[in-house]
Short mmCIF file of C-alpha atoms and ligand atoms in Angstrom, two decimals:
data_model
loop_
_atom_site.label_atom_id
_atom_site.label_comp_id
_atom_site.label_asym_id
_atom_site.label_seq_id
_atom_site.Cartn_x
_atom_site.Cartn_y
_atom_site.Cartn_z
CA MET A 1186 187.05 216.50 121.39
CA ARG A 1187 184.74 218.80 119.44
CA ALA A 1188 181.82 220.16 121.44
CA LEU A 1189 179.26 222.93 121.18
CA CYS A 1190 179.69 225.07 124.26
CA LEU A 1191 178.24 228.15 125.88
CA THR A 1192 181.08 230.46 126.85
CA ALA A 1193 178.88 232.90 128.81
CA THR A 1194 175.27 233.65 129.67
CA GLY A 1195 173.27 235.64 127.14
CA GLY A 1196 172.04 233.32 124.42
CA SER A 1197 173.20 231.98 121.10
CA PRO A 1198 175.87 234.66 120.43
CA HIS A 1199 177.85 232.90 123.16
CA LEU A 1200 177.80 229.49 121.47
CA ALA A 1201 181.12 228.22 120.17
CA VAL A 1202 182.45 224.96 118.77
CA MET A 1203 185.45 224.22 120.96
CA ASP A 1204 188.00 221.54 121.66
CA VAL A 1205 187.39 220.21 125.18
CA ALA A 1206 188.67 217.25 127.19
CA PRO A 1207 186.71 214.06 126.42
CA PRO A 1208 184.72 212.50 129.28
CA VAL A 1209 185.93 209.30 130.96
CA LEU A 1210 184.10 206.51 132.78
CA ARG A 1211 184.21 207.04 136.53
CA GLU A 1212 181.72 204.37 137.64
CA PRO A 1213 181.21 200.71 136.62
CA THR A 1214 177.57 201.61 135.92
CA GLU A 1215 178.41 204.20 133.25
CA VAL A 1216 178.66 204.09 129.47
CA ARG A 1217 180.58 206.26 127.02
CA ILE A 1218 178.78 207.10 123.80
CA GLY A 1219 179.98 208.50 120.50
CA ILE A 1220 177.27 211.01 119.68
CA ARG A 1221 175.98 211.16 116.10
CA ALA A 1222 173.23 213.75 116.56
CA ALA A 1223 171.87 215.98 119.32
CA ALA A 1224 168.53 217.78 119.42
CA LEU A 1225 167.38 221.08 120.86
CA ASN A 1226 164.58 221.70 123.34
CA HIS A 1227 163.17 224.86 124.83
CA LEU A 1228 165.29 224.00 127.85
CA ASP A 1229 168.38 224.85 125.79
CA LEU A 1230 167.11 228.42 125.48
CA TRP A 1231 166.50 228.61 129.23
CA VAL A 1232 170.06 227.41 129.84
CA ALA A 1233 171.57 229.80 127.29
CA HIS A 1234 169.77 232.75 128.88
CA ALA A 1235 170.17 231.57 132.50
CA ALA A 1236 166.41 231.78 133.05
CA PRO A 1237 165.15 231.95 136.67
CA GLY A 1238 165.42 228.54 138.31
CA VAL A 1239 168.02 227.30 135.84
CA PRO A 1240 171.49 226.97 137.37
CA VAL A 1241 174.24 229.04 135.79
CA PRO A 1242 176.78 226.47 134.60
CA ALA A 1243 180.55 226.61 134.74
CA PHE A 1244 181.83 227.85 131.38
CA PRO A 1245 182.57 226.52 128.87
CA HIS A 1246 179.40 224.45 129.23
CA ILE A 1247 178.54 221.70 126.71
CA VAL A 1248 174.92 222.18 125.62
CA GLY A 1249 172.22 219.75 124.50
CA SER A 1250 169.89 217.42 126.41
CA ASP A 1251 168.84 215.03 123.68
CA GLY A 1252 171.21 212.81 121.80
CA ALA A 1253 171.78 209.47 120.13
CA GLY A 1254 174.86 207.59 119.06
CA VAL A 1255 176.98 204.47 119.30
CA VAL A 1256 178.27 202.91 122.51
CA LEU A 1257 182.06 203.18 122.70
CA GLU A 1258 182.74 201.74 126.17
CA VAL A 1259 180.73 200.24 129.04
CA GLY A 1260 181.51 199.87 132.74
CA ALA A 1261 181.85 196.41 134.26
CA ALA A 1262 178.35 196.53 135.75
CA VAL A 1263 176.58 197.38 132.47
CA ASN A 1264 175.01 194.38 130.76
CA HIS A 1265 172.17 195.61 128.54
CA VAL A 1266 174.31 197.38 125.94
CA ARG A 1267 177.80 196.80 124.57
CA PRO A 1268 180.26 198.67 122.36
CA GLY A 1269 178.89 199.12 118.85
CA ASP A 1270 175.23 199.28 119.90
CA ARG A 1271 173.16 202.22 118.61
CA VAL A 1272 171.45 203.88 121.55
CA LEU A 1273 169.00 206.57 122.58
CA ILE A 1274 169.80 208.63 125.66
CA ASN A 1275 167.35 209.53 128.43
CA PRO A 1276 168.50 213.04 129.46
CA GLY A 1277 167.11 212.78 133.01
CA VAL A 1278 169.82 211.53 135.36
CA SER A 1279 169.02 210.46 138.93
CA CYS A 1280 171.12 209.03 141.77
CA GLY A 1281 169.73 205.51 141.41
CA THR A 1282 169.92 204.72 145.12
CA CYS A 1283 167.58 207.01 147.09
CA GLU A 1284 164.03 206.06 148.12
CA PRO A 1285 162.25 207.56 145.06
CA CYS A 1286 164.86 206.05 142.72
CA SER A 1287 164.49 202.62 144.36
CA ALA A 1288 160.72 202.91 143.94
CA GLY A 1289 161.09 203.71 140.23
CA GLU A 1290 160.06 207.33 140.75
CA GLU A 1291 163.33 208.80 139.52
CA VAL A 1292 161.73 212.16 138.65
CA PHE A 1293 161.36 212.78 142.42
CA CYS A 1294 165.05 212.10 143.15
CA ARG A 1295 166.48 215.12 144.95
CA ARG A 1296 169.61 214.76 142.84
CA PHE A 1297 167.64 214.58 139.58
CA GLY A 1298 169.37 216.52 136.82
CA ILE A 1299 169.20 216.91 133.07
CA LEU A 1300 172.01 216.60 130.54
CA GLY A 1301 172.88 220.01 129.15
CA GLU A 1302 171.40 221.74 132.18
CA HIS A 1303 172.91 220.27 135.34
CA ARG A 1304 175.54 218.13 133.59
CA PRO A 1305 177.63 218.34 130.39
CA GLY A 1306 175.34 218.00 127.40
CA THR A 1307 175.03 215.88 124.30
CA ALA A 1308 176.27 218.30 121.62
CA ALA A 1309 179.73 216.77 121.77
CA LEU A 1310 181.60 213.94 120.09
CA GLU A 1311 181.38 211.91 123.30
CA VAL A 1312 179.27 211.83 126.44
CA VAL A 1313 179.32 209.64 129.57
CA VAL A 1314 175.99 208.77 131.21
CA PRO A 1315 174.68 206.11 133.60
CA GLY A 1316 173.94 202.89 131.75
CA SER A 1317 170.34 203.06 132.96
CA ASN A 1318 169.96 206.20 130.81
CA VAL A 1319 170.56 204.45 127.50
CA ALA A 1320 168.41 202.06 125.50
CA PRO A 1321 169.27 200.20 122.29
CA ILE A 1322 167.75 201.35 119.01
CA ARG A 1323 166.01 198.61 117.00
CA GLY A 1324 164.71 198.93 113.48
CA GLU A 1325 165.02 201.83 111.10
CA TRP A 1326 165.76 205.19 112.68
CA SER A 1327 167.64 208.09 111.18
CA TRP A 1328 170.13 209.65 113.59
CA PRO A 1329 168.16 212.92 113.64
CA GLU A 1330 164.97 211.02 114.53
CA ALA A 1331 166.75 209.11 117.28
CA ALA A 1332 168.33 212.25 118.72
CA ALA A 1333 165.02 214.14 118.58
CA PHE A 1334 162.97 211.46 120.26
CA THR A 1335 163.46 211.23 123.97
CA LEU A 1336 162.91 214.45 125.90
CA SER A 1337 159.75 215.57 124.08
CA THR A 1338 158.22 212.13 123.81
CA LEU A 1339 159.03 211.16 127.38
CA THR A 1340 157.62 214.45 128.67
CA ALA A 1341 154.43 214.09 126.61
CA TRP A 1342 154.04 210.44 127.58
CA ARG A 1343 154.21 211.10 131.31
CA MET A 1344 151.93 214.14 131.01
CA LEU A 1345 149.16 212.33 129.20
CA THR A 1346 149.41 208.77 130.54
CA THR A 1347 150.71 208.76 134.11
CA ARG A 1348 149.49 212.24 135.06
CA ALA A 1349 146.37 213.09 133.02
CA ARG A 1350 145.35 209.43 132.45
CA LEU A 1351 144.04 210.24 129.00
CA ALA A 1352 141.66 207.52 127.81
CA ARG A 1353 140.47 206.33 124.43
CA SER A 1354 137.84 208.62 122.83
CA GLU A 1355 138.53 211.41 125.33
CA GLN A 1356 139.13 214.87 123.94
CA VAL A 1357 142.32 216.83 124.42
CA LEU A 1358 143.29 220.42 123.58
CA ILE A 1359 146.98 221.08 122.92
CA TRP A 1360 148.26 224.66 122.76
CA GLY A 1361 151.06 225.79 120.46
CA ILE A 1362 151.41 222.88 118.09
CA GLY A 1363 154.82 222.90 116.45
CA GLY A 1364 156.97 222.80 119.57
CA GLY A 1365 158.51 219.42 120.31
CA ALA A 1366 156.49 218.62 123.43
CA ALA A 1367 153.19 219.73 121.85
CA VAL A 1368 153.78 217.66 118.72
CA ALA A 1369 154.73 214.65 120.85
CA ALA A 1370 151.59 215.22 122.95
CA LEU A 1371 149.50 215.08 119.77
CA GLN A 1372 151.20 211.84 118.76
CA VAL A 1373 150.76 210.29 122.22
CA ALA A 1374 147.10 211.38 122.34
CA ARG A 1375 146.42 209.81 118.96
CA HIS A 1376 148.31 206.67 120.00
CA HIS A 1377 145.84 206.36 122.88
CA GLY A 1378 142.87 206.86 120.56
CA ALA A 1379 142.00 210.27 121.94
CA ARG A 1380 140.47 213.05 119.84
CA ALA A 1381 142.74 216.08 119.55
CA ALA A 1382 142.29 219.80 118.98
CA VAL A 1383 145.43 221.90 118.54
CA THR A 1384 146.19 225.59 118.34
CA SER A 1385 148.85 227.65 116.60
CA SER A 1386 149.32 231.13 115.22
CA SER A 1387 150.40 229.46 111.96
CA ASP A 1388 147.93 227.90 109.52
CA ARG A 1389 150.86 225.98 108.02
CA LYS A 1390 151.49 224.27 111.38
CA LEU A 1391 147.78 223.56 111.82
CA ALA A 1392 147.79 221.80 108.44
CA ARG A 1393 150.80 219.70 109.50
CA ALA A 1394 149.02 218.80 112.74
CA ARG A 1395 145.98 217.59 110.83
CA GLU A 1396 148.29 215.23 108.92
CA LEU A 1397 149.33 213.83 112.32
CA GLY A 1398 145.73 213.22 113.31
CA ALA A 1399 144.48 216.44 114.89
CA GLU A 1400 140.79 216.76 114.01
CA LEU A 1401 140.50 220.46 114.87
CA GLY A 1402 143.08 223.20 114.34
CA VAL A 1403 142.40 226.65 115.77
CA ASN A 1404 144.45 229.69 114.85
CA HIS A 1405 144.71 231.26 118.31
CA GLU A 1406 145.71 234.66 116.93
CA ALA A 1407 142.88 234.88 114.41
CA THR A 1408 140.29 233.40 116.79
CA ALA A 1409 139.00 235.52 119.67
CA ASP A 1410 137.26 232.68 121.51
CA VAL A 1411 139.41 229.53 121.23
CA ALA A 1412 137.52 227.75 124.02
CA GLY A 1413 134.21 228.53 122.31
CA VAL A 1414 135.38 227.05 119.00
CA VAL A 1415 136.65 223.92 120.78
CA LYS A 1416 133.38 223.48 122.69
CA GLN A 1417 131.35 223.99 119.54
CA HIS A 1418 133.38 221.30 117.75
CA PHE A 1419 133.24 218.67 120.50
CA GLY A 1420 129.82 219.62 121.84
CA SER A 1421 131.35 220.29 125.27
CA GLY A 1422 134.61 221.20 126.96
CA VAL A 1423 137.55 218.82 126.63
CA HIS A 1424 138.63 216.19 129.15
CA VAL A 1425 142.30 217.26 129.08
CA VAL A 1426 144.16 220.46 128.21
CA VAL A 1427 147.93 220.42 127.60
CA ASP A 1428 149.08 223.96 128.34
CA SER A 1429 152.80 224.58 128.48
CA VAL A 1430 152.50 228.23 127.46
CA GLY A 1431 151.27 229.50 130.82
CA ALA A 1432 150.14 233.04 131.49
CA PRO A 1433 148.89 233.99 127.98
CA THR A 1434 146.71 230.87 127.61
CA TRP A 1435 145.80 229.88 131.18
CA GLN A 1436 142.31 231.41 131.41
CA ARG A 1437 141.34 230.12 127.97
CA SER A 1438 142.60 226.65 128.95
CA LEU A 1439 140.34 226.59 132.00
CA LYS A 1440 137.43 227.85 129.91
CA ALA A 1441 137.94 224.95 127.46
CA LEU A 1442 137.86 222.29 130.22
CA ARG A 1443 134.69 220.33 130.89
CA PRO A 1444 133.58 219.76 134.50
CA GLY A 1445 135.93 217.15 135.98
CA GLY A 1446 138.58 217.98 133.38
CA ARG A 1447 142.33 217.86 133.86
CA LEU A 1448 144.85 220.55 132.92
CA VAL A 1449 148.43 219.33 132.65
CA THR A 1450 151.52 221.47 132.21
CA CYS A 1451 155.21 220.78 131.67
CA GLY A 1452 156.35 224.32 130.98
CA SER A 1453 155.59 228.03 131.00
CA THR A 1454 157.20 229.43 127.88
CA GLY A 1455 154.87 232.46 127.84
CA GLY A 1456 154.95 233.35 131.54
CA ALA A 1457 154.93 231.46 134.83
CA ALA A 1458 152.54 233.39 137.08
CA VAL A 1459 148.80 232.81 136.60
CA GLU A 1460 145.56 233.64 138.43
CA LEU A 1461 143.16 231.01 139.67
CA ASP A 1462 139.58 231.48 140.90
CA LEU A 1463 139.30 228.74 143.51
CA ARG A 1464 135.50 228.79 143.33
CA ARG A 1465 135.65 227.61 139.72
CA LEU A 1466 138.31 225.02 140.59
CA PHE A 1467 136.18 223.30 143.24
CA TRP A 1468 132.83 223.84 141.57
CA PHE A 1469 133.96 222.28 138.29
CA GLN A 1470 136.16 219.74 140.13
CA TRP A 1471 139.12 220.31 137.83
CA SER A 1472 142.51 218.72 138.37
CA LEU A 1473 145.62 220.85 137.81
CA LEU A 1474 148.60 218.61 137.11
CA GLY A 1475 152.30 219.34 136.86
CA SER A 1476 154.64 217.02 135.04
CA THR A 1477 158.30 216.93 134.17
CA MET A 1478 160.45 214.45 132.24
CA GLY A 1479 159.73 210.76 133.00
CA THR A 1480 160.74 207.67 134.93
CA SER A 1481 162.87 204.76 133.71
CA ARG A 1482 159.69 202.70 133.29
CA GLU A 1483 158.16 205.42 131.11
CA PHE A 1484 161.43 205.68 129.16
CA ALA A 1485 161.25 201.93 128.47
CA GLN A 1486 157.64 202.31 127.32
CA ILE A 1487 158.35 205.04 124.78
CA VAL A 1488 161.51 203.31 123.51
CA ALA A 1489 159.46 200.17 122.83
CA LEU A 1490 156.93 202.22 120.87
CA GLY A 1491 159.67 204.10 119.03
CA ASN A 1492 161.48 200.90 118.12
CA ALA A 1493 158.17 199.48 116.85
CA GLY A 1494 157.78 202.55 114.63
CA GLN A 1495 154.62 203.69 116.45
CA LEU A 1496 156.06 206.96 117.81
CA ARG A 1497 158.62 208.91 115.78
CA PRO A 1498 159.34 212.63 116.09
CA PRO A 1499 158.94 214.91 113.07
CA VAL A 1500 162.32 216.54 112.39
CA ASP A 1501 162.01 220.15 111.28
CA ALA A 1502 165.62 220.77 110.25
CA VAL A 1503 169.17 219.50 110.76
CA TYR A 1504 172.07 221.89 111.35
CA SER A 1505 175.82 221.45 111.59
CA LEU A 1506 177.40 222.30 114.94
CA ALA A 1507 178.94 225.36 113.30
CA ASP A 1508 175.46 226.64 112.40
CA ALA A 1509 173.93 225.88 115.81
CA ALA A 1510 173.20 229.57 116.49
CA ASP A 1511 170.80 229.51 113.53
CA ALA A 1512 168.99 226.54 115.09
CA TYR A 1513 168.73 228.41 118.41
CA ARG A 1514 167.25 231.43 116.63
CA ARG A 1515 164.68 229.27 114.81
CA LEU A 1516 163.73 227.69 118.13
CA ALA A 1517 163.49 231.06 119.88
CA GLY A 1518 161.30 232.37 117.07
CA GLY A 1519 158.97 229.39 117.34
CA GLU A 1520 159.27 228.86 113.59
CA GLN A 1521 159.72 225.08 113.70
CA PHE A 1522 157.28 222.21 113.38
CA GLY A 1523 158.90 219.36 115.26
CA LYS A 1524 162.48 219.04 116.31
CA LEU A 1525 165.66 220.95 115.51
CA VAL A 1526 168.65 218.64 115.31
CA LEU A 1527 172.40 219.20 115.39
CA GLU A 1528 174.56 216.82 113.41
CA VAL A 1529 177.53 216.05 115.65
CA ALA A 1530 179.38 213.37 113.68
CA PRO A 1531 178.65 211.72 110.30
ZN1 ZN B 2041 167.70 209.24 143.62
#
């Protein structure tokens, strides 16, 4: 079958569309899906460059964490979908039997892995995943929208609901609007009735964010004191900061927090090591929260909202598999607003 593969470490020059053996069902709990579209995440860049902490895969390695398509085959133990169903895929795969998995805390499974990182990815004509990782699509979705939905939305949902417990009328600051997780965080924040400020180095992206409900856009390159502008707008620091940039923004994120505020992170695209003055942490009683991916319960929650049309990802551009290197370059350059999608099959 056709698949987009990495043939070596070192980034998009090592991407190739190849003919590889199709996957087969090995467990009665699995499903085989004919992929229509796959979507890129920053994780795909980490995998392509073998970033620290990311396992070096066996080559050729099929890339892509996000995907959507049509069920081709189900194992005997799968009841909630059947061949012909359109489905979304949850890229986070867990063992399903350990103590965290049994408690519905799959993100703490010691065997937790992500499609395209620890397992063959979604940028292929077919993929096999546990049945618990797929959910039927209802209503009107384009294939790019469906493919682009899960990883960003699930990550943002867990960050802001389960972890940061963002409440109606609270204020949130989101760094780097344009990236998939940041855009999804804005959508989730607005869904919860929170007031959102966003930052970008691009005025074009700030304008797009205002269309999605951001009430304040700050150009963080043109503005020396981002925290000051945010405090001036809201009359105080914010309740929640979403900072997945890391080192370049960390101090400004803390400065923007109000006493008792929560900082939540799901990434460190700008650098992973930061400094923390513990006196400020305890004096202001801040909470520093990590978050990654989401549980099956959270997946069900976002799918319900997606199917109801209440959360849908903006799609920046759609590329053919043959042009995937261009999509990787656009992602690496941070040029996109929303998701970059690969069309796998018509
Ligand atoms: Zn487990």
